[in-house]
Each structure stands twice: as structure tokens, then as C-alpha cells.
């Protein structure tokens, strides 16, 4: 707008920087991409405030910071065959409405392949291992099989079962993208997701076309849960959880 040192395409001319805003925007001269275009939650678990989360226990398990490089949170179950620990962010503040894209990422490590996991974004519930009415989440069901799930407005749960399997005591990354029906393609949008890292037997990427119950109308929160299926204390190490949501429709005509 005022400073021709700023480029929109990554070529840093004149020491100015990179900016992805429209040329007439108020923040067009900001030397970095404008973070205020997005609602962002990111937690590397260098610190942990229990009051930020609704923590539900079956058994007497513990939730505490670990000692891994880069931070981490340890969910440690007791040995009951159905003992469980679940965490959901107290403030459900992500609504995946039509026209709003959303991205999510989690890096986790499970101590056992014979455990139920829930990782993702979902409606407020103290039993995420039992499922959601709304959400985007990865789950397992007492086997090494991994399953991708999406659901909106209590509609049909749409799932894909993974080809790769869970690898015990190795980290993996779960990442996903909801396109908000902003582009040509499925009428109600789509969710693209991937699993990668040594914690899965092979990398896996897939896509689910959203059904007619979409878009979401319920506020969602990050979810983390681990549940035993044997008399063995399961431990879930969580290295990172993050969600990024558009604040405005990417296709909306700018006011100025």
C-alpha cells in the first residue's frame, strides 16, 4: 500500500519481507504474513495449566508435563481394562462454518497399540472415546487400526479406515484440512488428512467429501483421549496440538 519493499510472492526485495495480504489492505506493509486473519490455538506443552482443560478420568490416572525435548504432556492411565483419560479445551471456540477453512495438527505417541485413542476437534463431551455429534478426529478401536472420522450436526459419521497401523512407542503426526466448501469440488466441502512419522507403519493421506449435514453449527474444541482395552497402563505422550481457522470467508469481496 505504501512500501514497495514488500512482496506478495516470497521474493524479499530491499529487505522488506513477505506479505500475503491484498495490496490495498491496512496490513499490506507488514513484513510478515498477517496472523490476525486467523483464529489460532497452538500448544507445545512447555507449560500446562490444568484449569484450561476439562479432564475426565476413569480410574486414577495422571496428566502431567513430560521431560522430552520440545515439551510434551503425558496422559498415564491406571491398569483397569477400561480406564481412560480425556482432555478437552474448556473454551470451545472453533466453528467450522461455510466459507471458513480450518487446519489442525497433533503430534502424539502411544505406549501400546492395544488402546483407544481420540485426537482432533470435537463438540463438548466428557466421553470423546464414545464419539461426537460434531467433529474431525482420528481414533483407534482396541486394535492397531486407525480410523479417520468426520461428523456434523449429529449427521452420519463418515469414516475411512487406515491401511497403515499404529507403531508402539513411536511419534506420529496427524494433520487435517477442512476446505469450508470454498472451492470447486464436493458441494458441502471436504476434509483432507494425513498421518506420517515412525509411529505409523506407513504414511497415509486421504480425503472425505462432506455430506449434506455440513457445515458445522456447533462450537468445537481440541480433544485428546486415551482408553485402555487391556489390564495394561496406557500412556499417551502429546507433543503438540494446534488449530487454525479463517476469521473471514476467503472468497468474500474486500470492503476496501
PDB file of C-alpha atoms in Angstrom:
ATOM      1  CA  UNK A   1       0.000   0.000   0.000  1.00  0.00           C
ATOM      2  CA  UNK A   2       2.784   2.413   0.960  1.00  0.00           C
ATOM      3  CA  UNK A   3       6.001   0.365   0.963  1.00  0.00           C
ATOM      4  CA  UNK A   4       7.195  -1.189  -2.293  1.00  0.00           C
ATOM      5  CA  UNK A   5       9.762  -3.314  -0.437  1.00  0.00           C
ATOM      6  CA  UNK A   6       7.010  -5.774   0.457  1.00  0.00           C
ATOM      7  CA  UNK A   7       6.384  -8.630  -1.948  1.00  0.00           C
ATOM      8  CA  UNK A   8       3.396 -10.944  -2.148  1.00  0.00           C
ATOM      9  CA  UNK A   9       5.262 -13.933  -3.547  1.00  0.00           C
ATOM     10  CA  UNK A  10       8.251 -14.621  -1.323  1.00  0.00           C
ATOM     11  CA  UNK A  11      10.992 -12.689  -3.120  1.00  0.00           C
ATOM     12  CA  UNK A  12      12.375 -10.469  -0.369  1.00  0.00           C
ATOM     13  CA  UNK A  13      13.334  -7.312  -2.253  1.00  0.00           C
ATOM     14  CA  UNK A  14      15.017  -4.468  -0.475  1.00  0.00           C
ATOM     15  CA  UNK A  15      14.998  -6.281   2.878  1.00  0.00           C
ATOM     16  CA  UNK A  16      11.264  -5.713   3.162  1.00  0.00           C
ATOM     17  CA  UNK A  17       9.706  -9.095   3.814  1.00  0.00           C
ATOM     18  CA  UNK A  18       6.799 -11.238   2.667  1.00  0.00           C
ATOM     19  CA  UNK A  19       3.113 -10.373   2.945  1.00  0.00           C
ATOM     20  CA  UNK A  20       0.086 -12.311   1.680  1.00  0.00           C
ATOM     21  CA  UNK A  21      -2.451  -9.507   2.117  1.00  0.00           C
ATOM     22  CA  UNK A  22      -4.197  -7.651  -0.673  1.00  0.00           C
ATOM     23  CA  UNK A  23      -2.228  -4.608  -1.924  1.00  0.00           C
ATOM     24  CA  UNK A  24      -4.785  -2.093  -0.577  1.00  0.00           C
ATOM     25  CA  UNK A  25      -5.129  -3.674   2.850  1.00  0.00           C
ATOM     26  CA  UNK A  26      -4.258  -1.884   6.095  1.00  0.00           C
ATOM     27  CA  UNK A  27      -1.666  -4.562   6.884  1.00  0.00           C
ATOM     28  CA  UNK A  28      -0.225  -4.752   3.371  1.00  0.00           C
ATOM     29  CA  UNK A  29       3.116  -3.349   4.528  1.00  0.00           C
ATOM     30  CA  UNK A  30       3.511  -5.744   7.440  1.00  0.00           C
ATOM     31  CA  UNK A  31       6.800  -7.571   6.926  1.00  0.00           C
ATOM     32  CA  UNK A  32       5.282 -10.972   7.733  1.00  0.00           C
ATOM     33  CA  UNK A  33       2.033 -12.728   6.752  1.00  0.00           C
ATOM     34  CA  UNK A  34      -0.780 -11.232   8.823  1.00  0.00           C
ATOM     35  CA  UNK A  35      -1.558 -13.634  11.716  1.00  0.00           C
ATOM     36  CA  UNK A  36      -4.731 -11.725  12.624  1.00  0.00           C
ATOM     37  CA  UNK A  37      -6.515 -13.154   9.608  1.00  0.00           C
ATOM     38  CA  UNK A  38      -6.825 -16.388  11.602  1.00  0.00           C
ATOM     39  CA  UNK A  39      -8.096 -17.678  14.930  1.00  0.00           C
ATOM     40  CA  UNK A  40      -5.097 -19.698  16.168  1.00  0.00           C
ATOM     41  CA  UNK A  41      -4.615 -22.131  19.043  1.00  0.00           C
ATOM     42  CA  UNK A  42      -1.206 -23.779  19.411  1.00  0.00           C
ATOM     43  CA  UNK A  43       0.194 -25.660  22.413  1.00  0.00           C
ATOM     44  CA  UNK A  44       3.679 -27.181  22.513  1.00  0.00           C
ATOM     45  CA  UNK A  45       3.199 -28.125  26.173  1.00  0.00           C
ATOM     46  CA  UNK A  46       6.275 -26.365  27.503  1.00  0.00           C
ATOM     47  CA  UNK A  47       3.819 -25.457  30.250  1.00  0.00           C
ATOM     48  CA  UNK A  48       0.485 -26.965  31.266  1.00  0.00           C
ATOM     49  CA  UNK A  49      -2.418 -25.266  33.026  1.00  0.00           C
ATOM     50  CA  UNK A  50      -4.896 -27.953  34.105  1.00  0.00           C
ATOM     51  CA  UNK A  51      -7.636 -25.338  34.501  1.00  0.00           C
ATOM     52  CA  UNK A  52      -7.579 -24.693  30.754  1.00  0.00           C
ATOM     53  CA  UNK A  53      -8.859 -28.223  30.166  1.00  0.00           C
ATOM     54  CA  UNK A  54     -11.821 -30.335  31.218  1.00  0.00           C
ATOM     55  CA  UNK A  55     -10.105 -33.504  32.439  1.00  0.00           C
ATOM     56  CA  UNK A  56     -12.204 -36.643  32.838  1.00  0.00           C
ATOM     57  CA  UNK A  57     -10.847 -39.823  34.422  1.00  0.00           C
ATOM     58  CA  UNK A  58     -11.994 -43.411  34.639  1.00  0.00           C
ATOM     59  CA  UNK A  59      -9.564 -44.716  37.229  1.00  0.00           C
ATOM     60  CA  UNK A  60      -6.923 -42.577  38.910  1.00  0.00           C
ATOM     61  CA  UNK A  61      -4.614 -41.768  36.019  1.00  0.00           C
ATOM     62  CA  UNK A  62      -2.428 -38.673  35.841  1.00  0.00           C
ATOM     63  CA  UNK A  63      -1.880 -35.784  33.451  1.00  0.00           C
ATOM     64  CA  UNK A  64       1.488 -34.068  33.769  1.00  0.00           C
ATOM     65  CA  UNK A  65       4.272 -32.484  31.787  1.00  0.00           C
ATOM     66  CA  UNK A  66       6.923 -34.841  30.456  1.00  0.00           C
ATOM     67  CA  UNK A  67      10.643 -34.254  30.089  1.00  0.00           C
ATOM     68  CA  UNK A  68      11.019 -34.575  26.314  1.00  0.00           C
ATOM     69  CA  UNK A  69      12.923 -32.031  24.252  1.00  0.00           C
ATOM     70  CA  UNK A  70      10.418 -29.613  22.761  1.00  0.00           C
ATOM     71  CA  UNK A  71       7.880 -30.048  25.541  1.00  0.00           C
ATOM     72  CA  UNK A  72       5.209 -32.682  25.982  1.00  0.00           C
ATOM     73  CA  UNK A  73       2.220 -33.792  28.017  1.00  0.00           C
ATOM     74  CA  UNK A  74       1.878 -37.324  29.437  1.00  0.00           C
ATOM     75  CA  UNK A  75      -1.529 -38.940  29.902  1.00  0.00           C
ATOM     76  CA  UNK A  76      -0.861 -42.006  32.076  1.00  0.00           C
ATOM     77  CA  UNK A  77      -3.715 -44.414  32.732  1.00  0.00           C
ATOM     78  CA  UNK A  78      -4.049 -46.813  35.645  1.00  0.00           C
ATOM     79  CA  UNK A  79      -4.347 -50.528  34.851  1.00  0.00           C
ATOM     80  CA  UNK A  80      -8.105 -51.112  34.730  1.00  0.00           C
ATOM     81  CA  UNK A  81      -9.201 -52.675  31.457  1.00  0.00           C
ATOM     82  CA  UNK A  82     -11.407 -49.681  30.601  1.00  0.00           C
ATOM     83  CA  UNK A  83      -9.571 -46.906  32.459  1.00  0.00           C
ATOM     84  CA  UNK A  84      -9.484 -43.690  30.473  1.00  0.00           C
ATOM     85  CA  UNK A  85      -8.195 -40.132  30.447  1.00  0.00           C
ATOM     86  CA  UNK A  86      -9.732 -37.439  28.287  1.00  0.00           C
ATOM     87  CA  UNK A  87      -8.929 -33.759  27.879  1.00  0.00           C
ATOM     88  CA  UNK A  88     -10.877 -31.122  26.044  1.00  0.00           C
ATOM     89  CA  UNK A  89     -10.099 -27.428  25.963  1.00  0.00           C
ATOM     90  CA  UNK A  90     -12.584 -25.650  28.244  1.00  0.00           C
ATOM     91  CA  UNK A  91     -13.307 -22.933  25.701  1.00  0.00           C
ATOM     92  CA  UNK A  92     -14.977 -24.461  22.636  1.00  0.00           C
ATOM     93  CA  UNK A  93     -14.289 -21.608  20.234  1.00  0.00           C
ATOM     94  CA  UNK A  94     -13.920 -23.094  16.743  1.00  0.00           C
ATOM     95  CA  UNK A  95     -16.970 -23.086  14.463  1.00  0.00           C
ATOM     96  CA  UNK A  96     -16.270 -24.618  11.090  1.00  0.00           C
ATOM     97  CA  UNK A  97     -18.864 -22.640   9.166  1.00  0.00           C
ATOM     98  CA  UNK A  98     -19.361 -22.494   5.421  1.00  0.00           C
ATOM     99  CA  UNK A  99     -16.703 -20.320   3.827  1.00  0.00           C
ATOM    100  CA  UNK A 100     -14.217 -20.730   6.676  1.00  0.00           C
ATOM    101  CA  UNK A 101     -11.266 -23.027   6.141  1.00  0.00           C
ATOM    102  CA  UNK A 102      -9.668 -24.795   9.082  1.00  0.00           C
ATOM    103  CA  UNK A 103      -6.402 -26.628   9.656  1.00  0.00           C
ATOM    104  CA  UNK A 104      -5.357 -28.907  12.522  1.00  0.00           C
ATOM    105  CA  UNK A 105      -2.272 -30.778  13.657  1.00  0.00           C
ATOM    106  CA  UNK A 106      -1.287 -33.067  16.531  1.00  0.00           C
ATOM    107  CA  UNK A 107       1.934 -34.926  17.282  1.00  0.00           C
ATOM    108  CA  UNK A 108       1.466 -37.860  19.661  1.00  0.00           C
ATOM    109  CA  UNK A 109       2.983 -41.167  20.739  1.00  0.00           C
ATOM    110  CA  UNK A 110       1.114 -44.160  22.210  1.00  0.00           C
ATOM    111  CA  UNK A 111       2.784 -46.695  24.511  1.00  0.00           C
ATOM    112  CA  UNK A 112       0.584 -49.539  23.278  1.00  0.00           C
ATOM    113  CA  UNK A 113      -1.134 -50.420  20.023  1.00  0.00           C
ATOM    114  CA  UNK A 114      -3.985 -52.021  22.012  1.00  0.00           C
ATOM    115  CA  UNK A 115      -5.505 -48.767  23.143  1.00  0.00           C
ATOM    116  CA  UNK A 116      -8.315 -46.462  22.115  1.00  0.00           C
ATOM    117  CA  UNK A 117      -7.197 -43.003  21.005  1.00  0.00           C
ATOM    118  CA  UNK A 118      -9.127 -39.872  20.139  1.00  0.00           C
ATOM    119  CA  UNK A 119      -7.195 -36.942  18.674  1.00  0.00           C
ATOM    120  CA  UNK A 120      -8.761 -33.953  16.947  1.00  0.00           C
ATOM    121  CA  UNK A 121     -11.507 -31.369  17.202  1.00  0.00           C
ATOM    122  CA  UNK A 122     -14.966 -32.095  18.589  1.00  0.00           C
ATOM    123  CA  UNK A 123     -18.041 -30.848  20.422  1.00  0.00           C
ATOM    124  CA  UNK A 124     -18.030 -30.543  24.205  1.00  0.00           C
ATOM    125  CA  UNK A 125     -18.287 -34.009  25.789  1.00  0.00           C
ATOM    126  CA  UNK A 126     -16.584 -35.724  28.709  1.00  0.00           C
ATOM    127  CA  UNK A 127     -16.538 -39.047  26.841  1.00  0.00           C
ATOM    128  CA  UNK A 128     -14.830 -38.366  23.493  1.00  0.00           C
ATOM    129  CA  UNK A 129     -13.881 -42.043  23.208  1.00  0.00           C
ATOM    130  CA  UNK A 130     -17.619 -42.728  22.790  1.00  0.00           C
ATOM    131  CA  UNK A 131     -17.828 -40.362  19.801  1.00  0.00           C
ATOM    132  CA  UNK A 132     -19.102 -36.888  18.975  1.00  0.00           C
ATOM    133  CA  UNK A 133     -22.066 -35.198  17.358  1.00  0.00           C
ATOM    134  CA  UNK A 134     -19.705 -32.813  15.537  1.00  0.00           C
ATOM    135  CA  UNK A 135     -16.003 -33.032  14.819  1.00  0.00           C
ATOM    136  CA  UNK A 136     -12.943 -34.041  12.842  1.00  0.00           C
ATOM    137  CA  UNK A 137     -10.966 -36.701  14.662  1.00  0.00           C
ATOM    138  CA  UNK A 138      -8.645 -39.675  14.460  1.00  0.00           C
ATOM    139  CA  UNK A 139      -9.492 -42.765  16.507  1.00  0.00           C
ATOM    140  CA  UNK A 140      -8.493 -46.349  17.139  1.00  0.00           C
ATOM    141  CA  UNK A 141     -10.687 -49.138  18.459  1.00  0.00           C
ATOM    142  CA  UNK A 142      -8.761 -51.677  20.537  1.00  0.00           C
ATOM    143  CA  UNK A 143      -6.618 -52.745  17.588  1.00  0.00           C
ATOM    144  CA  UNK A 144      -3.768 -51.266  15.607  1.00  0.00           C
ATOM    145  CA  UNK A 145      -6.294 -49.976  13.040  1.00  0.00           C
ATOM    146  CA  UNK A 146      -6.545 -46.206  12.746  1.00  0.00           C
ATOM    147  CA  UNK A 147      -9.725 -44.507  11.584  1.00  0.00           C
ATOM    148  CA  UNK A 148     -10.455 -41.021  10.283  1.00  0.00           C
ATOM    149  CA  UNK A 149     -13.856 -39.597  11.245  1.00  0.00           C
ATOM    150  CA  UNK A 150     -15.903 -36.514  10.373  1.00  0.00           C
ATOM    151  CA  UNK A 151     -19.409 -35.627  11.544  1.00  0.00           C
ATOM    152  CA  UNK A 152     -21.597 -32.522  11.561  1.00  0.00           C
ATOM    153  CA  UNK A 153     -24.876 -31.617  13.262  1.00  0.00           C
ATOM    154  CA  UNK A 154     -25.473 -35.164  14.566  1.00  0.00           C
ATOM    155  CA  UNK A 155     -25.492 -36.445  10.998  1.00  0.00           C
ATOM    156  CA  UNK A 156     -23.936 -39.663   9.760  1.00  0.00           C
ATOM    157  CA  UNK A 157     -20.373 -40.297  10.946  1.00  0.00           C
ATOM    158  CA  UNK A 158     -18.244 -40.558   7.808  1.00  0.00           C
ATOM    159  CA  UNK A 159     -15.150 -42.729   8.260  1.00  0.00           C
ATOM    160  CA  UNK A 160     -12.111 -44.106   6.482  1.00  0.00           C
ATOM    161  CA  UNK A 161     -10.077 -46.960   7.974  1.00  0.00           C
ATOM    162  CA  UNK A 162      -6.347 -46.563   7.541  1.00  0.00           C
ATOM    163  CA  UNK A 163      -4.159 -49.001   5.621  1.00  0.00           C
ATOM    164  CA  UNK A 164      -1.135 -48.393   7.897  1.00  0.00           C
ATOM    165  CA  UNK A 165      -1.168 -49.478  11.532  1.00  0.00           C
ATOM    166  CA  UNK A 166      -0.083 -47.873  14.785  1.00  0.00           C
ATOM    167  CA  UNK A 167       3.531 -48.466  15.819  1.00  0.00           C
ATOM    168  CA  UNK A 168       4.056 -48.695  19.563  1.00  0.00           C
ATOM    169  CA  UNK A 169       6.131 -46.047  21.351  1.00  0.00           C
ATOM    170  CA  UNK A 170       6.920 -44.005  18.237  1.00  0.00           C
ATOM    171  CA  UNK A 171       5.651 -40.493  17.441  1.00  0.00           C
ATOM    172  CA  UNK A 172       3.353 -39.726  14.543  1.00  0.00           C
ATOM    173  CA  UNK A 173       1.803 -36.567  13.132  1.00  0.00           C
ATOM    174  CA  UNK A 174      -1.904 -36.265  12.389  1.00  0.00           C
ATOM    175  CA  UNK A 175      -2.785 -33.277  10.189  1.00  0.00           C
ATOM    176  CA  UNK A 176      -6.063 -32.271   8.543  1.00  0.00           C
ATOM    177  CA  UNK A 177      -7.671 -29.534   6.470  1.00  0.00           C
ATOM    178  CA  UNK A 178     -11.354 -28.601   6.096  1.00  0.00           C
ATOM    179  CA  UNK A 179     -11.842 -26.506   2.967  1.00  0.00           C
ATOM    180  CA  UNK A 180     -15.124 -24.882   4.098  1.00  0.00           C
ATOM    181  CA  UNK A 181     -16.695 -25.556   0.682  1.00  0.00           C
ATOM    182  CA  UNK A 182     -14.741 -22.534  -0.557  1.00  0.00           C
ATOM    183  CA  UNK A 183     -13.654 -24.086  -3.847  1.00  0.00           C
ATOM    184  CA  UNK A 184     -14.987 -26.139  -6.719  1.00  0.00           C
ATOM    185  CA  UNK A 185     -15.424 -29.738  -5.696  1.00  0.00           C
ATOM    186  CA  UNK A 186     -17.808 -31.508  -3.319  1.00  0.00           C
ATOM    187  CA  UNK A 187     -20.894 -29.371  -2.679  1.00  0.00           C
ATOM    188  CA  UNK A 188     -20.516 -29.396   1.112  1.00  0.00           C
ATOM    189  CA  UNK A 189     -16.737 -29.242   1.183  1.00  0.00           C
ATOM    190  CA  UNK A 190     -14.128 -31.859   2.002  1.00  0.00           C
ATOM    191  CA  UNK A 191     -11.653 -32.879   4.666  1.00  0.00           C
ATOM    192  CA  UNK A 192      -8.145 -33.859   3.601  1.00  0.00           C
ATOM    193  CA  UNK A 193      -5.940 -35.584   6.179  1.00  0.00           C
ATOM    194  CA  UNK A 194      -2.630 -37.341   6.571  1.00  0.00           C
ATOM    195  CA  UNK A 195      -0.661 -39.480   9.006  1.00  0.00           C
ATOM    196  CA  UNK A 196       3.112 -39.535   8.931  1.00  0.00           C
ATOM    197  CA  UNK A 197       6.147 -40.429  11.017  1.00  0.00           C
ATOM    198  CA  UNK A 198       7.638 -43.525  12.649  1.00  0.00           C
ATOM    199  CA  UNK A 199       4.534 -44.010  14.811  1.00  0.00           C
ATOM    200  CA  UNK A 200       2.625 -45.410  11.811  1.00  0.00           C
ATOM    201  CA  UNK A 201       3.698 -48.352   9.665  1.00  0.00           C
ATOM    202  CA  UNK A 202       3.372 -46.242   6.502  1.00  0.00           C
ATOM    203  CA  UNK A 203       2.410 -42.692   5.650  1.00  0.00           C
ATOM    204  CA  UNK A 204      -1.286 -42.294   4.800  1.00  0.00           C
ATOM    205  CA  UNK A 205      -3.186 -39.498   3.121  1.00  0.00           C
ATOM    206  CA  UNK A 206      -6.866 -39.407   2.226  1.00  0.00           C
ATOM    207  CA  UNK A 207      -9.925 -37.288   1.608  1.00  0.00           C
ATOM    208  CA  UNK A 208     -13.560 -37.416   2.732  1.00  0.00           C
ATOM    209  CA  UNK A 209     -16.266 -35.477   0.883  1.00  0.00           C
ATOM    210  CA  UNK A 210     -18.559 -33.860   3.448  1.00  0.00           C
ATOM    211  CA  UNK A 211     -22.192 -34.968   3.486  1.00  0.00           C
ATOM    212  CA  UNK A 212     -25.348 -32.865   3.411  1.00  0.00           C
ATOM    213  CA  UNK A 213     -25.317 -32.320   7.208  1.00  0.00           C
ATOM    214  CA  UNK A 214     -22.386 -29.922   6.763  1.00  0.00           C
ATOM    215  CA  UNK A 215     -21.386 -27.194   7.533  1.00  0.00           C
ATOM    216  CA  UNK A 216     -20.897 -27.237  11.274  1.00  0.00           C
ATOM    217  CA  UNK A 217     -23.119 -25.127  13.522  1.00  0.00           C
ATOM    218  CA  UNK A 218     -21.648 -26.270  16.855  1.00  0.00           C
ATOM    219  CA  UNK A 219     -18.623 -24.774  18.585  1.00  0.00           C
ATOM    220  CA  UNK A 220     -15.744 -27.260  18.764  1.00  0.00           C
ATOM    221  CA  UNK A 221     -12.675 -27.708  20.970  1.00  0.00           C
ATOM    222  CA  UNK A 222      -9.378 -29.630  20.712  1.00  0.00           C
ATOM    223  CA  UNK A 223      -9.744 -33.160  22.109  1.00  0.00           C
ATOM    224  CA  UNK A 224      -7.197 -35.667  23.473  1.00  0.00           C
ATOM    225  CA  UNK A 225      -8.195 -39.047  24.901  1.00  0.00           C
ATOM    226  CA  UNK A 226      -6.658 -42.438  25.671  1.00  0.00           C
ATOM    227  CA  UNK A 227      -8.512 -45.508  26.945  1.00  0.00           C
ATOM    228  CA  UNK A 228      -7.199 -48.925  27.979  1.00  0.00           C
ATOM    229  CA  UNK A 229      -8.521 -52.112  26.429  1.00  0.00           C
ATOM    230  CA  UNK A 230      -6.338 -54.476  28.469  1.00  0.00           C
ATOM    231  CA  UNK A 231      -5.084 -54.519  32.064  1.00  0.00           C
ATOM    232  CA  UNK A 232      -2.064 -52.528  30.970  1.00  0.00           C
ATOM    233  CA  UNK A 233      -1.496 -48.868  31.809  1.00  0.00           C
ATOM    234  CA  UNK A 234      -1.565 -46.948  28.534  1.00  0.00           C
ATOM    235  CA  UNK A 235       0.500 -43.784  28.181  1.00  0.00           C
ATOM    236  CA  UNK A 236      -0.173 -41.152  25.544  1.00  0.00           C
ATOM    237  CA  UNK A 237       2.595 -38.587  25.040  1.00  0.00           C
ATOM    238  CA  UNK A 238       1.302 -35.409  23.373  1.00  0.00           C
ATOM    239  CA  UNK A 239       3.996 -33.204  21.857  1.00  0.00           C
ATOM    240  CA  UNK A 240       1.833 -30.632  20.058  1.00  0.00           C
ATOM    241  CA  UNK A 241      -1.790 -29.694  19.382  1.00  0.00           C
ATOM    242  CA  UNK A 242      -2.823 -26.831  17.107  1.00  0.00           C
ATOM    243  CA  UNK A 243      -5.850 -25.496  15.213  1.00  0.00           C
ATOM    244  CA  UNK A 244      -6.028 -22.576  12.756  1.00  0.00           C
ATOM    245  CA  UNK A 245      -9.365 -21.158  11.494  1.00  0.00           C
ATOM    246  CA  UNK A 246     -10.150 -18.439   8.961  1.00  0.00           C
ATOM    247  CA  UNK A 247     -11.755 -15.382  10.559  1.00  0.00           C
ATOM    248  CA  UNK A 248     -13.456 -14.336   7.312  1.00  0.00           C
ATOM    249  CA  UNK A 249     -14.515 -16.080   4.129  1.00  0.00           C
ATOM    250  CA  UNK A 250     -11.525 -16.296   1.796  1.00  0.00           C
ATOM    251  CA  UNK A 251     -13.856 -15.646  -1.167  1.00  0.00           C
ATOM    252  CA  UNK A 252     -15.544 -12.569   0.338  1.00  0.00           C
ATOM    253  CA  UNK A 253     -15.134  -9.300  -1.548  1.00  0.00           C
ATOM    254  CA  UNK A 254     -12.913  -6.907   0.448  1.00  0.00           C
ATOM    255  CA  UNK A 255     -14.632  -3.830   1.841  1.00  0.00           C
ATOM    256  CA  UNK A 256     -11.833  -1.575   0.587  1.00  0.00           C
TER     257      UNK A 256
END
